[in-house]
Amino acid sequence: MKAVPEMFGCLVFNEKVMQERLPKDTYKLMKKSFQDGKRMSLEVATVVANAMKDWAIENGATHYTHWFQPMTGITAEKHDSFITPTDNGGAIMEFSGKELVRGEPDASSFPSGGLRATFEARGYTAWDPTSYAFIKEGSLCIPTAFCSYGGEALDQKTPLLRSMEALSKQALRVLKLFGNDDVTGVKTTVGPEQEYFLISREMYEARKDLIYTGRTLFGCKPPKGQEMDDHYFGTLKPAVSSFMADLDETLWKLGVLAKTKHNEVAPAQHELAPIFTTSNIAVDHNQLTMEMMKKVAERHGMVCLLHEKPFEGVNGSGKHNNWSMITNTGTNLLEPGQTPYENAQFLLFLCAVIKAVDEYQDMLRISVASAANDHRLGAHEAPPAVMSIFVGDELMEILEAIEMNRPYDSKETVQMKIGVHVLPKFPKDNTDRNRTSPFAFTGNRFEFRMAGSSQSIASPNTVLNTAVAEELRLFSEELEGAKDFTSALHNLIRKTIGDHKRILFNGNGYDDCWIEEAKRRNLSNLKTTPEALTHLLDEKNIALFTTHKVFSQLEMKSRYEINLESYCKTLNIEALTMIDMATHDIFPAVSAYAAQLAANAAAKGAFAGCTAEKKLIEKISALTDSFYEDLEKLETALAGAEPLADSKDAAFYYKDNVLSAMQALRTDADALEQLTAADFWPYPSYGDMLFSIK
Ligand code: ADP
Ligand code: MG
């Protein structure tokens, strides 16, 4: 095995390779066009493409692909080989500048939410040079944005890049007011902690529900779950440990900064966290991480489940999105500073986040809405669907002192004045962490915990960046015109705290009392995806995204349609899978078991009364009847969805009618599983799956 520093990024066309392989002039021109955000000339692109191709071929590649992120939540690729025929019947390997910067995949089979009808079916992909090209399975992958011919975003990357630009622009305005004239750009940073489950391949293949839907649709609780808290940070089992080592190596080669790995709370659940990086690279890397988790698991005879709730009654998997903003001069804008002036700046950025989260609670919830995540939010150690911010006791006290114009603590006799006083350092250790908050300040960043494990984090980051950009815009508009900057700043911070303190909550987010309290505070509680999505097209949300040119109104409408459709399709597949399993496997199994019990009773009849067999047959028969009735009800409910043409009506119908019918069927099936002999039950049990890895 190569040493890690040598191995790291060996499959990436990174800065080092570019410097080595590109002529100096080309390298300079390329960097300049990146910095100016301009497209590079075809001449430069041709030289870059050629160098990329030579490097890729030397590293075993034969193909190239534009690697993009359509609205399916996963990445897409279409591989073309480098071969070009020669006159003498041979072939040479070629890759042009044009092929590097732009591709034209047929967009018609990707979700477009109606954009397709209005525009041409073709779409194009355009190189995102801020994210390095890399080699994966013999193909040179070029990270690209994916748009329709009219320029409408058909992907996750385009709006994310636009939102990063919006934030940078507005943050610069604010920074100028504080005299930071050397700062020329602000980037958002993200470190996503990825949770996942590992089960044996054999178990997985025996479960249609996992194969078709990624989650178990049936399964009674095992005798042992996570109640002993003996898995979290526990010793890694040898098979898991070798999977993790292989995964690290695979990711390092791709330049992904895989850093932390450990067991999570539920049995068979684990986590991987990389070192944070710029948002769009973090998003690309997270997509690669999820893909590699699945592929590496396969090599180890295991399956990696990324679904938000693969097992009912057991912790689900999330993706904690750690987020901050950093200047090109290296200042983390959410890090309290050393001087009163830096502190004032920190407080203003903090207030921008607080106000953004309060005003766009619904958008943040929408950004993580999916049928799968609905099962997770509000259940078993996952944040509820109510948005709130944890700032910790110390910062809370400071904010309150500022709002009330009173001394910060008993030792201080003077009032806490912004731009005059130094803030204390906030503890960054785990002791002051609140793990139940959906949005927690952790000393120098915020951790958004609502995102689901299988989702692209592009969407929550796009919302977060844009909402904060909007607040910074409003702040700078107010402060730019102020006669006395310090007092205007003080008033603005005070007012923001006063107006938005309802979103601050340091208590237990898992407690039912909080849901009541949140209602009193008038915070939104959008429990399900259809309820959440209804707000996507609210006037204030359209205004937000169009003001900052992150989404056009048309693009928002398209995303609304795509998300509703995807919700309906997911529930439809789940319901069909349940019907299949119930009809073809579960019913025959319980019927056969009851018959076997009857046969046994008949055989024993001459000797004994067979009370136990009779009792059990009665129980099973009663449950089977109810199970069969529920099966018919589910079929009827599903048929009722078919005529619904409007996607919103359909989504609400699935939520209100199909989901409840599915739940009823499951309840009976799970009770039957508990009564049926293991040999007869057609699927591996929860216990088998959760404890399947040695
Ligand atoms: P914990 O599980 O204790 O919350 P982890 O170490 O698992 O913490 O994950 C913390 C994540 O936060 C890591 O990905 C880390 O790189 C990231 N992070 C740290 N600082 C920042 C920052 N300034 N911006 C974005 N992410 C950050
Ligand atoms: Mg962690």
XYZ file of C-alpha atoms and ligand atoms in Angstrom:
722
model
C 0.000 0.000 0.000
C 1.253 3.462 -0.902
C 1.797 5.963 1.894
C -1.304 8.081 2.398
C 0.194 11.425 1.261
C 1.269 9.748 -1.977
C -2.048 8.031 -2.458
C -4.177 11.064 -1.596
C -5.675 12.584 -4.711
C -3.714 10.291 -7.057
C -6.835 9.999 -9.240
C -7.523 13.738 -9.268
C -6.491 16.305 -11.880
C -5.711 18.789 -9.138
C -3.685 21.955 -8.818
C -0.436 20.032 -8.484
C -1.010 18.005 -11.655
C -2.134 21.098 -13.549
C 1.000 22.973 -12.566
C 3.141 20.055 -13.640
C 1.386 19.365 -16.903
C 0.101 22.643 -18.277
C 2.282 25.188 -20.039
C 2.745 28.156 -17.693
C 0.773 30.548 -19.911
C -2.152 28.175 -20.263
C -2.229 27.608 -16.522
C -2.282 31.362 -15.889
C -5.012 32.020 -18.445
C -7.073 29.173 -17.066
C -6.761 30.448 -13.487
C -7.641 33.937 -14.598
C -10.828 32.818 -16.284
C -11.786 30.874 -13.118
C -11.164 33.938 -10.969
C -13.143 36.232 -13.225
C -15.888 33.667 -13.523
C -15.543 33.779 -17.307
C -15.554 30.937 -19.757
C -12.051 30.102 -20.980
C -11.190 30.474 -24.650
C -11.366 27.414 -26.855
C -7.620 27.626 -27.365
C -6.921 27.344 -23.659
C -9.550 24.626 -23.249
C -7.906 22.589 -26.007
C -4.552 22.603 -24.267
C -6.144 21.744 -20.919
C -8.214 18.931 -22.454
C -5.168 17.426 -24.072
C -3.168 17.464 -20.854
C -6.120 15.969 -18.988
C -6.468 13.196 -21.532
C -2.771 12.263 -21.433
C -2.831 12.202 -17.653
C -6.066 10.166 -17.614
C -4.723 7.607 -20.088
C -1.530 7.209 -18.081
C -3.753 6.461 -15.114
C -5.732 3.769 -16.897
C -8.692 5.740 -18.307
C -10.126 5.019 -21.749
C -13.299 7.089 -21.492
C -14.468 10.478 -20.314
C -17.813 11.594 -18.968
C -19.462 14.789 -17.903
C -20.467 14.006 -14.337
C -23.603 15.866 -13.257
C -26.323 15.932 -10.633
C -29.823 15.896 -12.108
C -32.898 16.156 -9.885
C -32.895 12.429 -9.160
C -30.727 13.017 -6.085
C -27.910 10.925 -7.533
C -25.221 11.600 -10.099
C -25.462 10.868 -13.796
C -22.786 10.001 -16.304
C -22.614 9.057 -19.965
C -19.290 7.613 -21.016
C -17.583 8.324 -24.324
C -14.293 6.741 -25.238
C -11.359 8.860 -26.332
C -10.977 6.844 -29.531
C -11.026 8.569 -32.889
C -10.591 6.537 -36.095
C -7.584 7.154 -38.340
C -7.417 6.871 -42.138
C -5.511 3.633 -42.007
C -8.138 1.742 -40.042
C -6.540 2.358 -36.665
C -7.537 4.623 -33.795
C -5.967 7.364 -31.748
C -7.029 8.797 -28.411
C -8.420 12.326 -28.590
C -10.230 14.773 -26.356
C -11.049 18.254 -27.556
C -11.460 21.514 -25.697
C -15.043 21.632 -26.825
C -15.719 18.202 -25.357
C -14.198 19.336 -22.080
C -16.225 22.487 -21.570
C -19.600 21.459 -22.874
C -21.633 18.296 -23.396
C -25.071 17.787 -24.842
C -26.803 14.872 -23.202
C -30.425 14.219 -24.067
C -32.246 15.810 -21.160
C -35.604 14.292 -21.888
C -35.379 11.390 -19.475
C -34.350 13.400 -16.444
C -36.924 15.000 -14.155
C -37.665 18.514 -15.364
C -41.014 19.247 -13.731
C -42.586 20.585 -16.881
C -39.590 22.565 -18.149
C -39.252 20.001 -20.890
C -42.635 20.834 -22.313
C -41.714 24.486 -22.614
C -38.199 24.037 -23.893
C -36.224 21.788 -26.114
C -35.644 18.254 -24.918
C -31.924 18.701 -25.223
C -29.888 19.956 -22.341
C -26.270 20.819 -21.939
C -23.629 20.233 -19.349
C -20.968 22.840 -18.646
C -17.701 22.281 -16.806
C -17.553 23.575 -13.237
C -13.823 24.255 -13.076
C -13.986 24.940 -9.327
C -14.349 21.191 -8.791
C -11.451 19.020 -10.033
C -11.806 16.308 -12.666
C -11.071 12.783 -11.415
C -10.812 9.208 -12.630
C -13.409 6.675 -11.619
C -13.576 3.153 -13.010
C -11.623 3.891 -16.158
C -13.393 7.160 -16.962
C -12.196 10.714 -16.658
C -15.092 12.402 -14.824
C -15.594 16.117 -15.382
C -17.856 17.775 -12.783
C -20.471 19.766 -14.672
C -23.611 21.819 -14.252
C -26.675 20.658 -16.189
C -29.081 23.114 -17.831
C -31.818 23.205 -20.411
C -31.213 24.991 -23.669
C -33.052 27.986 -22.319
C -30.507 28.117 -19.494
C -32.865 26.788 -16.802
C -31.132 24.691 -14.164
C -32.019 21.020 -14.404
C -29.647 20.027 -11.643
C -28.517 20.596 -8.064
C -25.170 22.195 -8.796
C -26.270 25.249 -10.802
C -28.445 26.819 -8.079
C -25.846 25.957 -5.447
C -23.150 27.810 -7.386
C -25.508 30.732 -7.904
C -26.307 30.840 -4.167
C -22.609 30.836 -3.263
C -22.103 33.783 -5.551
C -25.068 35.615 -4.017
C -23.736 35.102 -0.531
C -20.243 36.209 -1.463
C -21.566 39.399 -3.018
C -23.662 40.410 -0.016
C -21.100 39.319 2.589
C -18.501 41.494 0.859
C -20.763 44.515 1.232
C -21.020 43.922 4.962
C -17.304 43.244 5.315
C -16.474 46.509 3.572
C -18.453 48.355 6.241
C -16.136 46.862 8.828
C -13.125 48.044 6.859
C -12.056 44.678 5.469
C -10.808 46.105 2.205
C -8.425 43.238 1.518
C -11.231 40.681 1.296
C -12.306 39.963 -2.285
C -14.419 36.858 -1.872
C -16.378 34.842 0.684
C -17.003 31.140 0.374
C -19.380 28.942 2.275
C -17.866 25.828 3.802
C -19.526 22.501 4.501
C -18.560 19.353 6.374
C -21.298 16.721 6.029
C -21.380 13.865 8.545
C -22.768 10.879 6.676
C -24.657 8.143 8.518
C -25.319 4.705 7.024
C -26.191 1.087 7.788
C -24.313 -2.030 6.758
C -26.021 -5.404 6.440
C -24.958 -8.654 4.825
C -25.563 -9.021 1.104
C -27.339 -12.323 1.706
C -29.924 -10.746 4.023
C -30.448 -7.859 1.653
C -31.107 -10.109 -1.304
C -33.745 -12.001 0.629
C -35.808 -8.802 1.111
C -37.787 -7.388 -1.802
C -38.590 -4.274 0.220
C -34.925 -3.371 0.608
C -34.239 -4.125 -3.038
C -37.134 -2.066 -4.410
C -37.505 0.702 -1.844
C -34.322 0.842 0.263
C -36.263 0.363 3.490
C -38.024 -2.487 5.261
C -41.792 -2.290 4.811
C -42.440 -5.156 7.216
C -40.578 -6.466 10.250
C -41.366 -6.823 13.924
C -39.088 -5.430 16.581
C -36.159 -7.642 17.562
C -35.702 -8.638 21.226
C -32.679 -6.351 21.330
C -32.433 -3.002 19.586
C -30.425 0.038 20.550
C -31.679 0.316 24.136
C -28.403 -0.739 25.724
C -26.509 2.133 24.037
C -23.723 -0.353 23.439
C -23.071 0.410 19.784
C -22.335 4.150 19.764
C -18.569 4.625 19.455
C -18.192 0.882 20.219
C -15.298 -1.224 18.964
C -15.548 -1.869 15.257
C -16.243 -5.432 14.170
C -13.477 -6.831 11.925
C -15.665 -6.874 8.785
C -16.770 -3.279 9.381
C -13.252 -2.170 10.121
C -11.909 -3.639 6.881
C -14.793 -2.056 4.953
C -13.960 1.328 6.490
C -10.252 0.987 5.698
C -11.043 0.128 2.079
C -13.517 3.028 1.887
C -10.987 5.511 3.279
C -8.397 4.430 0.746
C -10.872 4.617 -2.127
C -11.983 8.104 -1.065
C -8.482 9.421 -0.423
C -7.439 8.442 -3.935
C -10.355 10.526 -5.186
C -9.199 13.456 -3.096
C -12.056 13.187 -0.584
C -10.884 14.254 2.874
C -12.371 11.293 4.777
C -11.452 11.939 8.394
C -13.647 10.493 11.141
C -15.330 7.087 11.319
C -17.254 5.424 14.093
C -20.197 3.274 15.054
C -23.492 5.114 15.461
C -26.333 4.610 17.934
C -28.293 1.830 16.212
C -26.855 -1.630 15.718
C -25.318 -1.881 12.217
C -25.237 1.941 11.937
C -22.055 3.915 11.281
C -20.828 7.386 10.371
C -18.172 8.961 8.209
C -17.214 12.628 8.357
C -14.798 14.348 6.004
C -12.837 17.509 6.735
C -14.942 20.464 5.628
C -14.339 22.235 2.343
C -16.005 24.700 -0.044
C -19.729 23.947 -0.410
C -19.852 22.794 -4.010
C -16.830 20.547 -3.597
C -18.290 19.186 -0.364
C -21.480 18.383 -2.278
C -19.575 16.659 -5.090
C -17.492 14.732 -2.582
C -20.518 13.696 -0.603
C -22.119 12.285 -3.755
C -18.908 10.379 -4.457
C -18.771 9.180 -0.866
C -22.285 7.745 -1.043
C -21.502 6.012 -4.338
C -18.261 4.553 -3.017
C -19.910 3.409 0.216
C -22.244 1.276 -1.864
C -19.520 -0.036 -4.144
C -17.001 -0.807 -1.424
C -19.680 -2.564 0.653
C -20.397 -4.752 -2.347
C -16.739 -5.815 -2.479
C -17.019 -6.863 1.167
C -20.133 -8.986 0.785
C -22.250 -6.274 2.392
C -24.850 -3.741 1.360
C -24.730 -0.126 2.472
C -28.189 1.266 3.209
C -28.382 5.031 2.822
C -32.158 5.288 3.300
C -33.283 7.725 6.018
C -35.265 5.056 7.848
C -34.352 1.512 6.788
C -35.739 -0.005 10.012
C -38.839 1.104 11.894
C -38.352 1.618 15.612
C -34.598 2.051 15.208
C -32.660 5.291 14.671
C -32.748 6.636 11.170
C -29.799 8.053 9.275
C -29.194 11.717 8.721
C -26.541 13.873 7.246
C -25.417 16.629 9.568
C -24.569 19.624 7.461
C -21.892 21.687 9.239
C -21.861 25.106 7.645
C -19.934 28.343 7.874
C -18.572 31.226 5.793
C -14.913 31.979 5.205
C -13.180 34.954 3.571
C -10.447 34.501 0.964
C -8.108 35.883 3.616
C -8.925 32.961 5.893
C -11.352 34.432 8.441
C -14.196 32.168 9.552
C -17.084 34.637 9.851
C -18.816 32.543 12.513
C -15.788 32.479 14.764
C -15.937 35.049 17.584
C -12.911 37.311 17.167
C -10.220 38.766 19.386
C -11.137 42.434 19.257
C -14.386 44.289 19.984
C -14.672 45.172 16.321
C -14.256 41.580 15.164
C -16.841 40.555 17.725
C -19.316 43.069 16.405
C -18.767 41.649 12.950
C -19.274 38.120 14.270
C -22.505 39.160 15.986
C -23.832 40.694 12.808
C -23.180 37.553 10.763
C -24.671 35.477 13.571
C -27.785 37.671 13.505
C -28.019 37.242 9.741
C -28.142 33.472 10.211
C -30.683 33.710 13.051
C -32.956 35.959 11.012
C -32.543 33.825 7.887
C -33.451 30.621 9.697
C -36.472 32.252 11.339
C -37.824 33.858 8.186
C -37.174 30.850 5.969
C -37.987 28.005 8.349
C -40.329 26.605 5.756
C -37.704 26.690 2.997
C -35.156 24.873 5.135
C -37.732 22.199 5.919
C -38.651 21.973 2.222
C -34.995 21.600 1.271
C -34.852 18.269 3.098
C -38.395 17.082 2.385
C -38.797 13.595 0.993
C -41.034 10.617 1.619
C -38.058 8.871 3.232
C -37.053 11.739 5.531
C -40.671 12.102 6.727
C -40.240 8.773 8.538
C -37.139 10.038 10.268
C -37.934 13.588 11.377
C -39.518 13.640 14.794
C -38.869 9.960 15.500
C -36.144 8.167 17.453
C -33.429 10.678 18.085
C -33.990 12.784 15.020
C -34.915 16.455 15.126
C -38.605 17.262 14.797
C -40.018 18.979 11.718
C -39.989 22.248 13.713
C -37.085 24.543 13.017
C -35.204 26.089 15.936
C -31.684 27.252 16.723
C -29.504 26.183 19.609
C -26.911 28.785 20.569
C -25.858 27.474 23.994
C -26.374 29.125 27.360
C -23.439 31.481 27.194
C -24.214 33.003 23.821
C -27.891 33.130 24.746
C -27.071 35.209 27.801
C -25.017 37.585 25.694
C -27.790 37.959 23.128
C -30.301 38.627 25.885
C -28.011 41.179 27.520
C -27.656 43.010 24.227
C -31.364 42.976 23.587
C -32.203 44.248 27.075
C -29.335 46.752 27.180
C -28.161 45.287 30.445
C -24.778 44.124 31.753
C -23.782 40.733 30.393
C -22.900 39.093 33.712
C -22.686 40.008 37.339
C -18.977 40.821 37.090
C -19.532 43.410 34.401
C -20.964 46.624 35.586
C -21.095 48.394 32.267
C -23.542 47.548 29.571
C -22.582 45.120 26.899
C -21.849 47.418 23.978
C -21.285 46.164 20.515
C -18.023 47.280 19.020
C -16.745 48.175 22.467
C -16.672 44.939 24.421
C -14.829 41.715 23.830
C -16.958 38.596 23.813
C -15.827 35.631 25.835
C -14.638 32.578 23.902
C -17.369 30.008 23.506
C -16.613 26.436 24.416
C -16.320 24.195 21.386
C -16.185 20.903 23.223
C -18.929 18.315 23.233
C -20.184 19.071 26.710
C -22.084 22.118 25.584
C -23.598 20.352 22.617
C -27.297 19.933 22.200
C -27.852 16.972 19.926
C -31.603 17.400 19.737
C -31.581 20.734 17.935
C -32.156 20.859 14.192
C -29.803 23.829 13.855
C -27.054 24.104 16.422
C -24.230 26.591 16.875
C -21.104 24.604 17.670
C -18.592 27.327 18.462
C -17.525 28.382 14.966
C -20.191 26.951 12.622
C -23.790 25.822 12.516
C -24.831 22.214 12.238
C -28.077 21.625 10.315
C -29.287 18.205 11.342
C -32.500 17.782 9.402
C -30.903 16.631 6.157
C -31.496 12.988 5.340
C -28.744 10.463 4.735
C -29.546 9.754 1.086
C -30.197 13.327 0.015
C -27.927 15.624 -1.908
C -26.892 18.419 0.432
C -26.952 20.843 -2.491
C -30.529 21.795 -1.757
C -30.250 22.713 1.958
C -27.047 24.615 1.257
C -28.634 26.508 -1.613
C -31.446 27.614 0.710
C -29.138 28.476 3.576
C -26.740 30.479 1.407
C -29.525 32.402 -0.298
C -31.461 33.171 2.879
C -28.328 34.437 4.628
C -27.399 36.432 1.502
C -30.792 38.112 1.672
C -30.383 39.120 5.331
C -26.892 40.435 4.627
C -28.319 42.441 1.745
C -30.923 44.018 4.021
C -28.346 44.651 6.733
C -25.909 46.337 4.390
C -28.656 48.450 2.897
C -29.506 49.705 6.356
C -25.932 50.225 7.503
C -24.512 51.702 4.329
C -26.684 54.780 4.751
C -26.059 55.218 8.491
C -24.523 58.406 9.833
C -23.124 56.781 12.959
C -22.103 53.238 12.020
C -21.516 51.916 15.551
C -24.851 52.979 16.945
C -26.708 51.882 13.806
C -25.002 48.512 14.125
C -25.906 48.270 17.788
C -29.540 49.059 17.061
C -29.694 46.631 14.171
C -28.315 43.762 16.221
C -30.632 44.551 19.132
C -33.643 44.749 16.911
C -32.788 41.511 15.104
C -32.421 39.631 18.387
C -35.715 41.031 19.646
C -37.584 40.246 16.450
C -36.272 36.727 15.982
C -35.619 35.311 19.429
C -38.611 32.986 19.065
C -36.423 30.736 16.893
C -33.812 30.361 19.655
C -34.317 27.273 21.785
C -31.710 25.592 23.952
C -33.922 22.877 25.444
C -34.676 19.311 24.436
C -35.979 19.275 20.860
C -37.205 15.685 21.221
C -39.592 16.599 24.013
C -43.321 16.812 23.225
C -43.554 19.948 25.378
C -41.332 21.699 22.851
C -43.801 21.018 20.060
C -46.480 22.722 22.192
C -44.176 25.601 23.008
C -43.208 25.940 19.341
C -46.885 26.263 18.485
C -47.236 29.094 20.993
C -44.214 30.754 19.392
C -45.915 30.436 16.038
C -43.115 28.387 14.524
C -44.040 26.258 11.579
C -44.312 22.494 11.983
C -44.513 20.975 8.541
C -44.667 17.317 9.391
C -44.890 15.824 5.950
C -43.495 16.486 2.508
C -46.795 17.466 0.859
C -47.515 19.955 3.672
C -44.022 21.405 3.390
C -43.973 21.638 -0.391
C -47.177 23.660 -0.436
C -45.081 26.583 0.807
C -42.368 26.373 -1.823
C -44.203 28.769 -4.083
C -45.194 31.242 -1.341
C -44.623 34.793 -2.466
C -41.840 35.500 0.021
C -39.932 32.414 -1.120
C -40.239 33.258 -4.793
C -39.074 36.783 -3.977
C -36.053 35.430 -2.113
C -34.755 33.230 -4.891
C -35.546 35.517 -7.782
C -33.992 38.556 -6.067
C -30.692 36.722 -5.813
C -31.080 35.020 -9.210
C -30.695 31.598 -7.665
C -33.943 30.257 -9.138
C -36.285 31.799 -11.637
C -39.965 31.454 -10.867
C -40.158 28.822 -13.581
C -37.332 26.831 -12.047
C -39.077 26.908 -8.680
C -42.295 25.692 -10.217
C -40.389 22.894 -11.877
C -38.778 21.848 -8.598
C -42.163 21.926 -6.889
C -43.537 19.526 -9.493
C -40.476 17.263 -9.417
C -40.587 16.930 -5.640
C -44.309 16.222 -5.489
C -44.002 13.674 -8.265
C -41.096 11.972 -6.620
C -43.083 11.746 -3.359
C -46.011 10.081 -5.137
C -43.787 7.700 -7.073
C -41.954 6.630 -3.937
C -45.184 5.833 -2.119
C -46.569 4.087 -5.155
C -43.536 1.790 -5.402
C -43.672 1.109 -1.669
C -47.352 0.222 -1.775
C -46.883 -2.046 -4.784
C -43.956 -3.763 -3.084
C -46.056 -4.358 0.026
C -48.857 -5.820 -2.041
C -46.379 -8.093 -3.804
C -44.797 -9.282 -0.554
C -48.127 -9.725 1.207
C -49.684 -11.670 -1.656
C -46.797 -13.790 -2.816
C -44.833 -14.429 0.345
C -46.482 -13.524 3.628
C -49.996 -14.825 3.056
C -48.793 -18.199 1.673
C -46.353 -18.503 4.581
C -48.854 -17.893 7.376
C -51.450 -20.036 5.676
C -48.945 -22.882 5.330
C -47.924 -22.518 8.950
C -51.519 -22.636 10.157
C -52.084 -25.741 7.993
C -48.973 -27.321 9.466
C -50.227 -26.578 12.966
C -53.583 -28.124 12.082
C -51.885 -31.193 10.655
C -49.735 -31.470 13.765
C -52.791 -31.155 15.968
C -54.596 -33.850 13.976
C -51.580 -36.125 14.244
C -51.348 -35.561 17.973
C -55.106 -35.666 18.384
C -55.292 -39.252 19.559
C -53.019 -38.454 22.509
C -53.742 -34.984 23.668
C -56.110 -32.032 23.544
C -53.795 -29.813 21.464
C -54.899 -26.645 23.264
C -51.736 -24.757 22.284
C -52.010 -25.542 18.578
C -55.688 -24.613 18.574
C -55.062 -21.330 20.364
C -52.290 -20.435 17.992
C -54.305 -21.377 14.912
C -57.132 -19.178 16.150
C -54.829 -16.220 16.727
C -53.129 -16.629 13.385
C -56.412 -17.059 11.533
C -57.958 -13.952 13.057
C -54.877 -11.916 12.238
C -54.660 -13.365 8.741
C -58.259 -12.342 8.046
C -57.571 -8.814 9.180
C -54.294 -8.826 7.226
C -56.119 -9.890 4.074
C -58.761 -7.213 4.539
C -56.033 -4.613 4.946
C -54.377 -5.889 1.812
C -57.590 -5.360 -0.136
C -57.970 -1.897 1.392
C -54.470 -0.970 0.306
C -55.219 -2.135 -3.227
C -58.354 -0.012 -3.291
C -56.526 2.995 -1.870
C -53.820 2.685 -4.473
C -56.313 2.418 -7.308
C -57.877 5.671 -6.067
C -54.637 7.556 -6.747
C -54.584 6.751 -10.428
C -57.113 9.280 -11.738
C -55.549 12.194 -9.841
C -53.869 14.405 -12.401
C -52.838 17.286 -10.156
C -49.568 16.465 -8.403
C -50.488 18.277 -5.200
C -53.825 16.452 -4.932
C -52.051 13.185 -5.626
C -49.382 13.804 -2.986
C -51.983 14.606 -0.315
C -53.991 11.572 -1.371
C -50.968 9.281 -0.992
C -50.183 10.775 2.396
C -53.735 10.586 3.746
C -54.947 7.344 2.203
C -52.153 5.144 0.924
C -49.666 5.652 3.744
C -52.223 4.824 6.437
C -53.371 1.711 4.552
C -49.733 0.621 4.329
C -49.305 1.119 8.056
C -52.392 -0.964 8.862
C -51.163 -3.818 6.699
C -47.754 -3.686 8.311
C -49.159 -3.815 11.830
C -50.958 -7.088 11.099
C -48.014 -8.590 9.253
C -45.633 -7.737 12.087
C -47.974 -9.367 14.601
C -48.121 -12.447 12.368
C -44.338 -12.544 12.147
C -44.221 -12.698 15.908
C -46.441 -15.803 15.917
C -44.977 -17.658 12.952
C -42.214 -20.262 13.162
C -38.938 -18.873 11.818
C -38.703 -21.624 9.201
C -41.979 -20.504 7.672
C -41.374 -16.734 7.722
C -40.215 -15.765 4.225
C -37.762 -13.009 5.184
C -34.765 -12.456 7.441
C -35.939 -10.824 10.668
C -34.893 -7.432 12.047
C -32.621 -9.278 14.485
C -31.005 -11.216 11.622
C -30.352 -8.058 9.630
C -29.242 -5.731 12.404
C -26.794 -8.212 13.830
C -25.719 -9.778 10.533
C -22.197 -8.398 10.301
C -19.542 -10.205 12.305
P -19.601 15.847 15.714
O -20.096 14.462 15.353
O -18.991 15.919 17.055
O -20.606 16.916 15.461
P -17.666 15.471 13.542
O -16.194 15.562 13.792
O -18.251 14.144 13.262
O -18.384 16.222 14.764
O -18.053 16.421 12.327
C -17.868 17.777 12.350
C -17.818 18.270 10.933
O -17.821 19.695 10.931
C -16.562 17.840 10.170
O -16.905 17.483 8.865
C -15.747 19.125 10.199
O -14.786 19.205 9.161
C -16.856 20.145 10.024
N -16.436 21.532 10.272
C -15.532 22.009 11.157
N -15.364 23.337 10.994
C -16.180 23.736 9.984
C -16.439 24.964 9.320
N -15.850 26.078 9.678
N -17.324 24.960 8.306
C -17.940 23.838 7.931
N -17.743 22.660 8.517
C -16.870 22.588 9.525
Mg -20.029 13.167 13.968
